[in-house]
Coordinates of C-alpha atoms in Angstrom, one line a residue:
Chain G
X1 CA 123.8 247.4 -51.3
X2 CA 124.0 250.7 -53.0
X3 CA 127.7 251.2 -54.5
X4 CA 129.5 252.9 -52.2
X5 CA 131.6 255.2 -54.8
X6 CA 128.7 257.1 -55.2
X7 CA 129.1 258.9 -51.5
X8 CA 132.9 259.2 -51.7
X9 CA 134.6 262.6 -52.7
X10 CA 138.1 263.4 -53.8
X11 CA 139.2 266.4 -52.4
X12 CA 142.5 265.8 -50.9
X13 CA 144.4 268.0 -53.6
X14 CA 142.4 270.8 -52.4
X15 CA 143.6 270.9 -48.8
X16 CA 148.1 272.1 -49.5
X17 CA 149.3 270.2 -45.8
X18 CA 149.0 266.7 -47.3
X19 CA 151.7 267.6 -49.5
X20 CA 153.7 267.0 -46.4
X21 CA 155.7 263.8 -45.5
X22 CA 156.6 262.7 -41.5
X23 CA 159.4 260.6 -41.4
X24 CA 158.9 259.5 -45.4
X25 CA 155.5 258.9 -44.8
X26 CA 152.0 260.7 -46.3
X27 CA 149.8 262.5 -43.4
X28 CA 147.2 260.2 -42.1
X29 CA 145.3 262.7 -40.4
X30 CA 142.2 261.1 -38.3
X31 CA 142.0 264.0 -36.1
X32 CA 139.3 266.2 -37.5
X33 CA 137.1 266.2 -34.5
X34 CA 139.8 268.2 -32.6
X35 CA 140.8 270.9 -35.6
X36 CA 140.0 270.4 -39.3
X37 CA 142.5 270.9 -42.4
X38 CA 142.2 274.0 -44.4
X39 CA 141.5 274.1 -48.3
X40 CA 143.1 275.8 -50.5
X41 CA 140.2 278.2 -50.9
X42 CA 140.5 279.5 -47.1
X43 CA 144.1 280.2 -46.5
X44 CA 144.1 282.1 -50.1
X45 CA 141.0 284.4 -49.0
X46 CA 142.3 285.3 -45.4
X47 CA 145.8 286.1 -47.4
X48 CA 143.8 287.7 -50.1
X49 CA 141.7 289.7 -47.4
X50 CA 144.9 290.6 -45.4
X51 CA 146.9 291.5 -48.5
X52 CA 144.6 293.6 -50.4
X53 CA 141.0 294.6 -48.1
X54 CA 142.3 295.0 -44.5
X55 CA 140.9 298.1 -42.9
X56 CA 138.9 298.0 -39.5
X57 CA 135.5 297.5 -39.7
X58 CA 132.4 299.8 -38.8
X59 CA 134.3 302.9 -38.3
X60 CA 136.0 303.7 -42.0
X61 CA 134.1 306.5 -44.5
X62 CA 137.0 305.4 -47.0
X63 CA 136.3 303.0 -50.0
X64 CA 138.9 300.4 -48.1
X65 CA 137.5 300.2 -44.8
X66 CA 133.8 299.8 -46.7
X67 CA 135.6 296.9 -48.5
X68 CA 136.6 295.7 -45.3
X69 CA 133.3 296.4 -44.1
X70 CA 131.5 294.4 -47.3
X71 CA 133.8 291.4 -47.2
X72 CA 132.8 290.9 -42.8
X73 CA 129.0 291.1 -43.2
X74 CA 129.1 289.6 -46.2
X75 CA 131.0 286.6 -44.5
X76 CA 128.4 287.0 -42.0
X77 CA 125.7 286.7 -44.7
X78 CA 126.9 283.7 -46.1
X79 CA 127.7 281.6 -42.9
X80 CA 124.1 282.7 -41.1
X81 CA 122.4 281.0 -44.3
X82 CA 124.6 278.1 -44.7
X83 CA 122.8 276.8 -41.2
X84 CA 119.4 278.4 -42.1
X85 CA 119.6 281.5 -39.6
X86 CA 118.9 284.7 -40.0
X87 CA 122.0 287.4 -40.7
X88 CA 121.1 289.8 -37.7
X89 CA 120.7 287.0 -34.8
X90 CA 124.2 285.4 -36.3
X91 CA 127.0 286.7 -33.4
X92 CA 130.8 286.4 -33.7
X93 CA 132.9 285.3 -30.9
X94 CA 136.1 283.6 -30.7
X95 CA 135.0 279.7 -30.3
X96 CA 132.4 277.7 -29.5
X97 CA 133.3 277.7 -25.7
X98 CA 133.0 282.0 -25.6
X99 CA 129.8 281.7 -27.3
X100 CA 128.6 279.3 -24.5
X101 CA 129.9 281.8 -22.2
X102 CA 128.4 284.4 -24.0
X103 CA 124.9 282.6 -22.9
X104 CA 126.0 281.6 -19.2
X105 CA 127.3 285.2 -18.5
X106 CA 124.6 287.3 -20.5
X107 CA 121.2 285.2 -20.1
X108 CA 122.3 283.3 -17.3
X109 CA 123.3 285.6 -14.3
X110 CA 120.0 287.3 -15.2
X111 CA 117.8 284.2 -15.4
X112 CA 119.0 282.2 -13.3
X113 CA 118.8 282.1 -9.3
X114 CA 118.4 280.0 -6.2
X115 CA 115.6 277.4 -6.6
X116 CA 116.4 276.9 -10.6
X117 CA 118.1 274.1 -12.3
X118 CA 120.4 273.6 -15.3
X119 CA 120.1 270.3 -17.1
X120 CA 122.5 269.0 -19.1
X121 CA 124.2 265.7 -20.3
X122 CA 127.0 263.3 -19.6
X123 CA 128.3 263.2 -22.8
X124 CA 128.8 267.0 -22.5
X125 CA 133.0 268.7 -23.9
X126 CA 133.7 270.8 -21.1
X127 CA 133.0 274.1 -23.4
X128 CA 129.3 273.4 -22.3
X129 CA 129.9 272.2 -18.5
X130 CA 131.8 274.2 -17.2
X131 CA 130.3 277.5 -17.7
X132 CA 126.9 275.9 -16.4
X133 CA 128.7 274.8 -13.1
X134 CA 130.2 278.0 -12.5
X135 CA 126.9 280.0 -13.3
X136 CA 125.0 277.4 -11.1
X137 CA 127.8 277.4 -8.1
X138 CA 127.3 281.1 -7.9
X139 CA 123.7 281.6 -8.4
X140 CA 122.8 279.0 -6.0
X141 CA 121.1 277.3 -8.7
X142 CA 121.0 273.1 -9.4
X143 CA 123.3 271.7 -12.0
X144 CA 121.7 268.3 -13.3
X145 CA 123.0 266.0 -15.7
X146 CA 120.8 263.4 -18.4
X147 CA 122.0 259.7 -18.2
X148 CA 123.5 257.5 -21.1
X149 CA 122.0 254.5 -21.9
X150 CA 125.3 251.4 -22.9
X151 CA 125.5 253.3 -25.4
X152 CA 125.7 256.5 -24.9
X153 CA 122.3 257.6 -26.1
X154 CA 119.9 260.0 -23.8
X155 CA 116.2 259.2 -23.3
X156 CA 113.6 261.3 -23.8
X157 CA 111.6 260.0 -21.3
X158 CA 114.7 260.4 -18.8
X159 CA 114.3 264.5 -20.2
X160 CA 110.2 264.5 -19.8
X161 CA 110.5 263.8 -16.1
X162 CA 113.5 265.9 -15.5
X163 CA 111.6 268.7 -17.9
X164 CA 108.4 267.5 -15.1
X165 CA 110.2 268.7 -12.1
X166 CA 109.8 272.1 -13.0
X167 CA 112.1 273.3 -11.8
X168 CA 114.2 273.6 -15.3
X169 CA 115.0 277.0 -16.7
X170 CA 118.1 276.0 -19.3
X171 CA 118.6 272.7 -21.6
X172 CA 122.4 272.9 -22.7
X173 CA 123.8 269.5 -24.9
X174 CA 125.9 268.2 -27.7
X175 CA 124.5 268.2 -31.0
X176 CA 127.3 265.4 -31.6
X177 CA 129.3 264.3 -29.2
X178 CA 132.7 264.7 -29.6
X179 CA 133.4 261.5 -28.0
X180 CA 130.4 258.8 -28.4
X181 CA 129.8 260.6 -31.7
X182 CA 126.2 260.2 -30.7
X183 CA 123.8 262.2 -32.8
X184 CA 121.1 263.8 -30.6
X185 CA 117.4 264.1 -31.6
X186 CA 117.8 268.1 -31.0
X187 CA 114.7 268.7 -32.5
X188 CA 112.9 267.0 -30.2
X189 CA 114.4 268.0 -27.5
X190 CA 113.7 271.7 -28.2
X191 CA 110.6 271.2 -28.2
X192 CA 110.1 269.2 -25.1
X193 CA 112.1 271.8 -23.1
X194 CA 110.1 274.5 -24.9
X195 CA 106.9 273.6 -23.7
X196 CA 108.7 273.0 -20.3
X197 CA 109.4 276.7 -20.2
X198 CA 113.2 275.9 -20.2
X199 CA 115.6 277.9 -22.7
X200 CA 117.8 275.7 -24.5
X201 CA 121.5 275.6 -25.5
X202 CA 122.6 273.6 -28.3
X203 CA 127.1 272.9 -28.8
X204 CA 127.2 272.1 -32.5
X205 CA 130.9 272.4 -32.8
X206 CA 130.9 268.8 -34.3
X207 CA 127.5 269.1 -35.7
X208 CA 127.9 271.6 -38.1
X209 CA 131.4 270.8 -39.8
X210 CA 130.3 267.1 -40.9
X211 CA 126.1 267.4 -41.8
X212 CA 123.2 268.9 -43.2
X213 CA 122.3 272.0 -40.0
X214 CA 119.4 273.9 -39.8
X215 CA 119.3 276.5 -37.0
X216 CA 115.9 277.6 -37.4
X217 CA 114.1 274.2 -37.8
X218 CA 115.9 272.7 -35.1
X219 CA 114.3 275.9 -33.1
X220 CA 116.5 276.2 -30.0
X221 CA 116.9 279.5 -28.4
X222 CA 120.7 279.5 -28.7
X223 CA 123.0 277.4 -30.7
X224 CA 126.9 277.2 -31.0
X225 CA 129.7 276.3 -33.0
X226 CA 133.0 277.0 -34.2
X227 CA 135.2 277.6 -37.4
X228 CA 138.3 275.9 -37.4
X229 CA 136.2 272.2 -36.9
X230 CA 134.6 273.3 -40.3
X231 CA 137.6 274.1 -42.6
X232 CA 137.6 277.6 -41.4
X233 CA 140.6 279.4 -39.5
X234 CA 140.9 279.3 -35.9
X235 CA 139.8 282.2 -33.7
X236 CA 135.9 282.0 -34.9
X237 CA 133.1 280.8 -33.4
X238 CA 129.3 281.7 -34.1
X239 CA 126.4 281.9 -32.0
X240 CA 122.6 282.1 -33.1
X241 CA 120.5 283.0 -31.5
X242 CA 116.6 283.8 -31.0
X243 CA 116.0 287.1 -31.3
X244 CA 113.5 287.9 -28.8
X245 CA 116.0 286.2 -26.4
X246 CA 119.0 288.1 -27.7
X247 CA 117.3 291.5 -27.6
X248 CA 116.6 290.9 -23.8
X249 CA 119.7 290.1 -22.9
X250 CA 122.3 292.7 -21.5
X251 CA 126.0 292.4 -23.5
X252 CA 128.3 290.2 -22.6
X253 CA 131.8 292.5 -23.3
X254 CA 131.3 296.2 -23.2
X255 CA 133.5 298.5 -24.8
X256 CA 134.3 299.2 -28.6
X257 CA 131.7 298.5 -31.4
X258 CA 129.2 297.2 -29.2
X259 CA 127.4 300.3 -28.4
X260 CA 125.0 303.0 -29.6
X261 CA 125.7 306.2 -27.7
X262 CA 128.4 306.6 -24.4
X263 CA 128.5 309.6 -22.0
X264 CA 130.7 309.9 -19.0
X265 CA 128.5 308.4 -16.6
X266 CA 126.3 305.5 -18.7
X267 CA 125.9 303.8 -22.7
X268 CA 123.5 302.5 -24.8
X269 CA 124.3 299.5 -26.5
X270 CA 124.1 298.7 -30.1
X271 CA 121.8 296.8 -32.4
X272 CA 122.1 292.7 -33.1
X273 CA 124.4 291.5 -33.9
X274 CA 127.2 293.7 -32.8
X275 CA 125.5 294.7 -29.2
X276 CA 127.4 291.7 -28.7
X277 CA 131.0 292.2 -30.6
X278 CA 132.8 294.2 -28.1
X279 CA 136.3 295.1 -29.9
X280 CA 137.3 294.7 -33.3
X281 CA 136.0 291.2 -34.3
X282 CA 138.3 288.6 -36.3
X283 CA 137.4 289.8 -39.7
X284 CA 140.0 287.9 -41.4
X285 CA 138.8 284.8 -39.7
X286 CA 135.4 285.2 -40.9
X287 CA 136.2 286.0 -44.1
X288 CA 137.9 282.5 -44.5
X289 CA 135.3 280.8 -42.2
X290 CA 132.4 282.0 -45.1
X291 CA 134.9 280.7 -47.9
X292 CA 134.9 277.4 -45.8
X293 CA 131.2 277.3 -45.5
X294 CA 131.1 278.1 -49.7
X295 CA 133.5 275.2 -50.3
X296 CA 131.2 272.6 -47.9
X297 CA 127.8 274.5 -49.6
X298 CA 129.8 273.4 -52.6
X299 CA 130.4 269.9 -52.1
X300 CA 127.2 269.5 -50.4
X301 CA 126.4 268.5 -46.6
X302 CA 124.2 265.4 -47.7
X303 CA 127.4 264.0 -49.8
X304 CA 129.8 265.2 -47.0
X305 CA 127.6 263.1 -44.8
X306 CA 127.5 260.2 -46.8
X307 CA 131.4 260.6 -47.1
X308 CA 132.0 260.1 -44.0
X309 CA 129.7 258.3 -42.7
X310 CA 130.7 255.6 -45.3
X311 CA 134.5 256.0 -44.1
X312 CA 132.9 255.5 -40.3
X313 CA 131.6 252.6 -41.3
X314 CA 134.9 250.7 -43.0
X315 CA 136.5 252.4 -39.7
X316 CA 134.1 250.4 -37.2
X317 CA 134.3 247.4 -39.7
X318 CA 138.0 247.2 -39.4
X319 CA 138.3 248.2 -35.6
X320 CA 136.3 245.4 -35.4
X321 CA 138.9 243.0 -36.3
X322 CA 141.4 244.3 -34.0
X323 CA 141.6 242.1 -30.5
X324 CA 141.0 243.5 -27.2
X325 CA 139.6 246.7 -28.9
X326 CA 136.1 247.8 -27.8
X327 CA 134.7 250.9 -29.1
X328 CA 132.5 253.3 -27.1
X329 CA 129.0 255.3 -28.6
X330 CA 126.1 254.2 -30.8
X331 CA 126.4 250.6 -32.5
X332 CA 127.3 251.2 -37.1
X333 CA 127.8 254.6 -38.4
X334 CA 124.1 255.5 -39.0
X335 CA 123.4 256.5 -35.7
X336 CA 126.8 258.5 -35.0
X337 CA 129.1 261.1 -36.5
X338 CA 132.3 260.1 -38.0
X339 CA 134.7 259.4 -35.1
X340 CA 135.0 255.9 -33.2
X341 CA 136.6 256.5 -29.8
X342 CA 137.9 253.4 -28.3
X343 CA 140.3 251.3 -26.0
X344 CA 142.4 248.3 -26.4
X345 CA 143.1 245.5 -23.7
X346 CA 146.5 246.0 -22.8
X347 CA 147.8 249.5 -23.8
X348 CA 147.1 252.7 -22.7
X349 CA 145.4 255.1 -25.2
X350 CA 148.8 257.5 -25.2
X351 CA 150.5 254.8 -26.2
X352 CA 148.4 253.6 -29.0
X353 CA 148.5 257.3 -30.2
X354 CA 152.3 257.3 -30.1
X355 CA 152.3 253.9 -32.1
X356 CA 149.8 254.9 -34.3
X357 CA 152.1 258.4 -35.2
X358 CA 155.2 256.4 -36.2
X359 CA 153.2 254.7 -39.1
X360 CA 151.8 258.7 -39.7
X361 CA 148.4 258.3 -38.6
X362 CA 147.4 260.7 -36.1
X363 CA 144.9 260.1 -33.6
X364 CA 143.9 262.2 -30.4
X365 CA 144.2 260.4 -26.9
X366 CA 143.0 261.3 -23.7
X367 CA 139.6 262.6 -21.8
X368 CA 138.8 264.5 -25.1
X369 CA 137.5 267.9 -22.6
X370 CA 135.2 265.0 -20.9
X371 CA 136.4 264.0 -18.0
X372 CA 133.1 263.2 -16.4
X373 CA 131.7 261.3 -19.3
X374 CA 135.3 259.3 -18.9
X375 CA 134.3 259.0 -15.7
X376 CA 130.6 257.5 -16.8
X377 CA 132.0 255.1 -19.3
X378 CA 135.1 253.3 -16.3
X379 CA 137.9 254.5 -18.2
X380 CA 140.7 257.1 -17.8
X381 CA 141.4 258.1 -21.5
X382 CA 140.5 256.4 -25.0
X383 CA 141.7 256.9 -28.3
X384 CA 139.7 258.6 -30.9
X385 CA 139.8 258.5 -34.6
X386 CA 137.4 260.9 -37.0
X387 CA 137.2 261.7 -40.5
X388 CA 137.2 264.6 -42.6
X389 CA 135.7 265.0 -46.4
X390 CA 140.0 264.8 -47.6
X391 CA 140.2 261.5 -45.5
X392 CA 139.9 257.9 -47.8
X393 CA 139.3 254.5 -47.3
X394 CA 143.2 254.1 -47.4
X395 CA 143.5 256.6 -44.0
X396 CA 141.0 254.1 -42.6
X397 CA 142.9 250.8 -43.2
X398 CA 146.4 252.9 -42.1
X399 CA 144.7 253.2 -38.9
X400 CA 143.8 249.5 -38.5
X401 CA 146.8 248.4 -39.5
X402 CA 148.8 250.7 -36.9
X403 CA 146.7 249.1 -34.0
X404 CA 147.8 245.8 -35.1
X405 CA 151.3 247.1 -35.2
X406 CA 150.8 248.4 -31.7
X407 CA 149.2 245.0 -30.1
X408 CA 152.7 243.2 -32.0
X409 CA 154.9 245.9 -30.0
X410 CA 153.1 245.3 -26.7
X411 CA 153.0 241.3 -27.4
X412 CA 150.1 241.3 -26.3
X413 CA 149.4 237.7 -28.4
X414 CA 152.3 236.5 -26.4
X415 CA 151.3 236.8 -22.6
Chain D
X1 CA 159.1 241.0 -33.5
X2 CA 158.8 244.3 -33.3
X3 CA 161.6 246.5 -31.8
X4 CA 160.8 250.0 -30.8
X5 CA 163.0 252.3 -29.3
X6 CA 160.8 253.4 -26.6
X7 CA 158.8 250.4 -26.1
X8 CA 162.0 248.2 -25.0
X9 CA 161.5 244.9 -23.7
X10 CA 161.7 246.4 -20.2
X11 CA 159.8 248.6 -20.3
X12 CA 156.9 246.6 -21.5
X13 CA 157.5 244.4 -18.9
X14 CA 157.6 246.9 -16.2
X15 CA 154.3 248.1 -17.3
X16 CA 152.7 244.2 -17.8
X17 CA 153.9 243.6 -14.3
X18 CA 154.8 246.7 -12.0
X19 CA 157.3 246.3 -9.1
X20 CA 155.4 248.1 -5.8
X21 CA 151.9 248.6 -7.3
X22 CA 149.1 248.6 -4.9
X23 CA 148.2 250.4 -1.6
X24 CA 150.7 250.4 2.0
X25 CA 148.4 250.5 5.2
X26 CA 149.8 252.0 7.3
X27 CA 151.6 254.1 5.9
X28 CA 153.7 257.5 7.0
X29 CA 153.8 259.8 3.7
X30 CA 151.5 259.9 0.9
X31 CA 150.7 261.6 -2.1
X32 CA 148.3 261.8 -5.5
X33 CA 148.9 263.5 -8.7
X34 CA 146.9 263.7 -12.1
X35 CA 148.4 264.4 -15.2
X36 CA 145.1 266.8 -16.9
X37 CA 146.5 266.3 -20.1
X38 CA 146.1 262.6 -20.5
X39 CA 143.5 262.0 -16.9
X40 CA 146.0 259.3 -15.7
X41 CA 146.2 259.1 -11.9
X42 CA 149.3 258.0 -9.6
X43 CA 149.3 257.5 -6.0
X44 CA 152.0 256.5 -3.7
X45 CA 152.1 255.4 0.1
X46 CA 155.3 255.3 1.9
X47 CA 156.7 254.3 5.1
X48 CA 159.7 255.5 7.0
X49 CA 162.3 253.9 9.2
X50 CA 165.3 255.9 10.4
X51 CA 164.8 259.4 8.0
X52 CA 164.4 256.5 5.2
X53 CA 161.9 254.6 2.8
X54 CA 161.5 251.5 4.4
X55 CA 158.6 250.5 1.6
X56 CA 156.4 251.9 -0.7
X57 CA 153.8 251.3 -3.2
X58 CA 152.6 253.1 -6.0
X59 CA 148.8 252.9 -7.5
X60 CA 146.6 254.5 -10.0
X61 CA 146.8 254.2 -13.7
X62 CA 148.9 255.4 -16.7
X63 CA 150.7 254.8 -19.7
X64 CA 153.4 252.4 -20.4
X65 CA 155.7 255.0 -20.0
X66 CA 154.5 256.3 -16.6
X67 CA 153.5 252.7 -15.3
X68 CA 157.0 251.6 -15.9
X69 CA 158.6 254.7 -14.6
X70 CA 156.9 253.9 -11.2
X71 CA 158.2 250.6 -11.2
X72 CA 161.9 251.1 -12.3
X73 CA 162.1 254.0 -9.6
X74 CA 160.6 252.4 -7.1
X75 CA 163.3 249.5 -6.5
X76 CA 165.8 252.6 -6.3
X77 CA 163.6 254.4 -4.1
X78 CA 163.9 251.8 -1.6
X79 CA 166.3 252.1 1.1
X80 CA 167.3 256.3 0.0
X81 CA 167.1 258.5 2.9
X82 CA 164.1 261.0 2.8
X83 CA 166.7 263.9 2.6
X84 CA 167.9 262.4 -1.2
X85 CA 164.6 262.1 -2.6
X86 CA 164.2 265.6 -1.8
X87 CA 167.4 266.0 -4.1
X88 CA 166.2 263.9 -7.3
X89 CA 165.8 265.5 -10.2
X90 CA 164.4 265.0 -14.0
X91 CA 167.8 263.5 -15.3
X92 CA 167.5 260.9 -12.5
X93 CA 164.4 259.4 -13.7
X94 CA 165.0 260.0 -17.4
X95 CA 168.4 258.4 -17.1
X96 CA 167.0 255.7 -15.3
X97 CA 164.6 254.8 -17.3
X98 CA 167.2 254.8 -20.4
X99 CA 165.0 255.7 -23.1
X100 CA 164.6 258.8 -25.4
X101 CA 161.8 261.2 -24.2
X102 CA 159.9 263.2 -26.2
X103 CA 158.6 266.5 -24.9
X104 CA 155.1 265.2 -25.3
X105 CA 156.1 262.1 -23.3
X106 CA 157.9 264.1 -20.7
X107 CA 155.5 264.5 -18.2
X108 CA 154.4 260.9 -18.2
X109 CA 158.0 260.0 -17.4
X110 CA 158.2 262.6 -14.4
X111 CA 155.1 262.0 -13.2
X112 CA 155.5 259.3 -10.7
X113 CA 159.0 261.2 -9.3
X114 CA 156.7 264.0 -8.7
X115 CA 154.3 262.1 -6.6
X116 CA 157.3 260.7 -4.7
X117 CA 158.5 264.2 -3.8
X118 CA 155.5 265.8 -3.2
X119 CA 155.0 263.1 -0.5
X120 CA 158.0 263.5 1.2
X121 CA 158.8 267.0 0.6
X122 CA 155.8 268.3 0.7
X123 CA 156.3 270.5 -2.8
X124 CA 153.5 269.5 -4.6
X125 CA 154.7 272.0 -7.6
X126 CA 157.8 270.3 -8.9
X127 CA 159.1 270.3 -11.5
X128 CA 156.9 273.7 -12.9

């Protein structure tokens, strides 16, 4: 076995809110699938950008506002090539879910019609259902959805004769999934649905924060994510997308920024990136988002990887040992992204999350923004646990050790 | 053993083994309710004699805390004219179940009290 030091990083002094204490206790924070916590180098950029280079953006001749100016394409720069895309086809938007939007509204009310199909997956976070079922309800278009295997895998021969129909014209899944963890071959599916003629849509909101990404080999025509997952600030997403796509699409918002030339009666809309950046952007946001994406560059995705997924592991190891408590997703840590979600015999995931917080160990329960792949699986809720690069192997025993704690309140060894 | 302050003895055992759980055919009032936060799901048939609840039962499936709610309330709800239900409030079921609520843990406590009115009254927005 190779040592397992090697992977682990120590990076916990970088990120200020585990120098808090609930009720006496050090954070135990296993919640980094829902938000990540922010280094150091992030909140001291979007205070040093706020204190000394705030000016809107694209409009200023004076030296400030072309600081301002500088420090938001620069942050543009930087986070378009820390996932291999190109600068020009890299779009700001508020989340993840807006840049799906961005895709349903935009491509979709013009590609799409009666006769066509969407295909997506069961294992989809609403951020990329939702939209497709609203675009397909009012298009009179098909909304179908890829089957799990037991464990919570897709087949790609289960997408060939979907992809066979013919009748496919957009491919939107999970990356990751932000409750199986499942990693999906996206590669491979881009290229199936490509030679199908179907545009594809990838949600790499838990991709992107926890491994090695590259937009442009993975090819799909759209692909989105969001900041605060990957140690950036809330209230930025990106999408990337093809440009030949992008450049036949009409805008999403209209008004401010977005366009070239307005008269009274029609406008002209802008070049890429910002045809599609109605309003003044969160320049602040991406400034910190491209000082999270240095910081990750920095301790590099392979080792952030290995990190984790060597935390997964010790998590699923010791989950193991726990009665009554059966995980859901892809079988060892290899195959998934570093989260176990999971259920015990006996007591509800709420409670197990409320338990679980009086030792200090936070854990997310409920549908996760997946209510039909809760409904796939036979359960109402689970529990959920993931790691970040700050978490240890001491987060990971904490958490074990509070589900014991919780089976000894419910006596559940007593009935 | 461990002592909690929310997971008393009674409340775990309300929730191992709920008073009134399962389905009422026939039945005269009934209602459903999901909390979208959490997914859980509560039911509740009811039948009524004389402008009262003769019977009910309660189904679906929730927390400790809104499992055991169901249960405690249903043994009062038993018996209480139609025109009282309409009148119970959040205190009621808190104080009945004699525990500390957090905010977060509010709605799990209210939930089955709001299934119960929305079936008799009809007001399926309480307590918003």
């Amino acid at each position: 076995m190779p040592p397992a030091v090697d992977s682990a990083l120590r990076v916990r002094d970088d990120f200020p809110i585990f120098t808090r204490r609930f009720g006496g206790r050090p954070l135990v924070y296993l919640d980094s699938a829902a938000t990540s916590q922010k280094p150091r180098a992030v909140i001291e950029v979007v205070a040093e950008h706020l204190g000394a280079h705030n000016a809107n953006v694209h409009r200023g001749v004076y030296a400030l506002a072309q600081e301002a100016d500088a420090a938001f394409e620069g942050a543009r720069a930087r986070i378009a090539a820390h996932v291999g895309a190109a600068t020009e086809t890299t779009i700001f938007t508020k989340n993840a879910t807006e840049a799906i939007n961005l895709v349903a509204y935009a491509w979709g009310r013009t590609n799409i019609g009666p006769g066509d199909a969407v295909l997506i997956t069961q294992m989809e976070h609403h951020a990329n259902l939702v939209p497709w079922q609203v675009l397909c309800r009012e298009r009179g278009a098909e909304l179908r959805y890829l089957n799990l295997d037991e464990q919570g895998e897709l087949s790609l021969e289960d997408l060939d004769r979907e992809l066979a129909r013919g009748d496919v014209r957009l491919l939107a899944f999970a990356h990751v999934s932000n409750v199986l963890g499942t990693i999906n071959p996206v590669a491979e599916m881009v290229a199936r649905a490509r030679a199908a003629g179907a545009v594809t849509v990838i949600d790499g909101a838990q991709a992107v924060p926890q491994m090695p990404v590259d937009v442009e080999s993975i090819g799909a025509d759209f692909y989105a994510w969001t900041g605060h997952k990957a140690l950036g600030p809330t209230g930025v997403g990106v999408l990337h997308g093809r440009r030949e796509v992008l450049e036949r699409m009409p805008p999403f918002l209209t008004g401010g920024d977005m366009i070239a030339n307005v008269d009274h009666r029609e406008a002209s809309w802008n070049e890429l990136p910002w045809k599609f950046e109605a309003g003044t952007p969160p320049v602040a946001e991406a400034v910190g988002l491209a000082a999270a994406v240095d910081y990750l560059a920095a301790l590099g995705m392979e080792r952030v990887r290995a990190h984790e997924q060597a935390l997964t592991k010790r998590m699923l190891d010791g989950l193991a040992t726990v009665p009554g408590l059966r995980v859901v997703g892809p079988p060892g840590a290899e195959r998934r992204g570093a989260l176990a979600s999971f259920t015990i015999e006996g007591i509800h995931p709420h409670d197990i999350a409320e338990l679980a917080d009086r030792e200090g160990v936070c854990i997310r329960a409920g549908h996760h923004c997946a209510q039909p792949l809760m409904r796939c699986l036979g359960v109402g809720a689970t529990a959920r646990a993931s790691v970040g690069v700050y978490n240890d192997g001491d987060d990971v025993d904490a958490l074990v050790g509070a589900l014991q704690t919780a089976r000894e309140v419910f006596a559940l060894d007593r009935e | 053993v461990t002592v909690d302050d929310l997971y008393r003895d009674y409340i775990l055992e309300h929730y191992k083994h709920p008073r009134n759980f399962g389905e009422l055919q026939p039945h005269d009032l009934e209602a459903q309710e999901h909390n979208p936060l959490c997914g859980d799901e509560l039911g509740v048939h009811i039948l009524v004699k004389d402008g009262r609840i003769e019977d009910l039962r309660f189904h679906g499936h929730g927390c400790a805390i809104s499992q055991a709610a169901a249960s405690i309330a249903s043994e009062e709800l038993k018996g209480m004219p139609l025109a009282e239900v309409g009148r119970l409030d959040a205190d009621w079921m808190i104080e009945l179940l004699g525990i500390p609520v957090s905010a977060t843990r509010r709605k799990c406590a209210l939930l089955n009290l709001k299934v119960v009115r929305g079936a008799v009254t009809g007001d399926s927005a309480w307590p918003s």
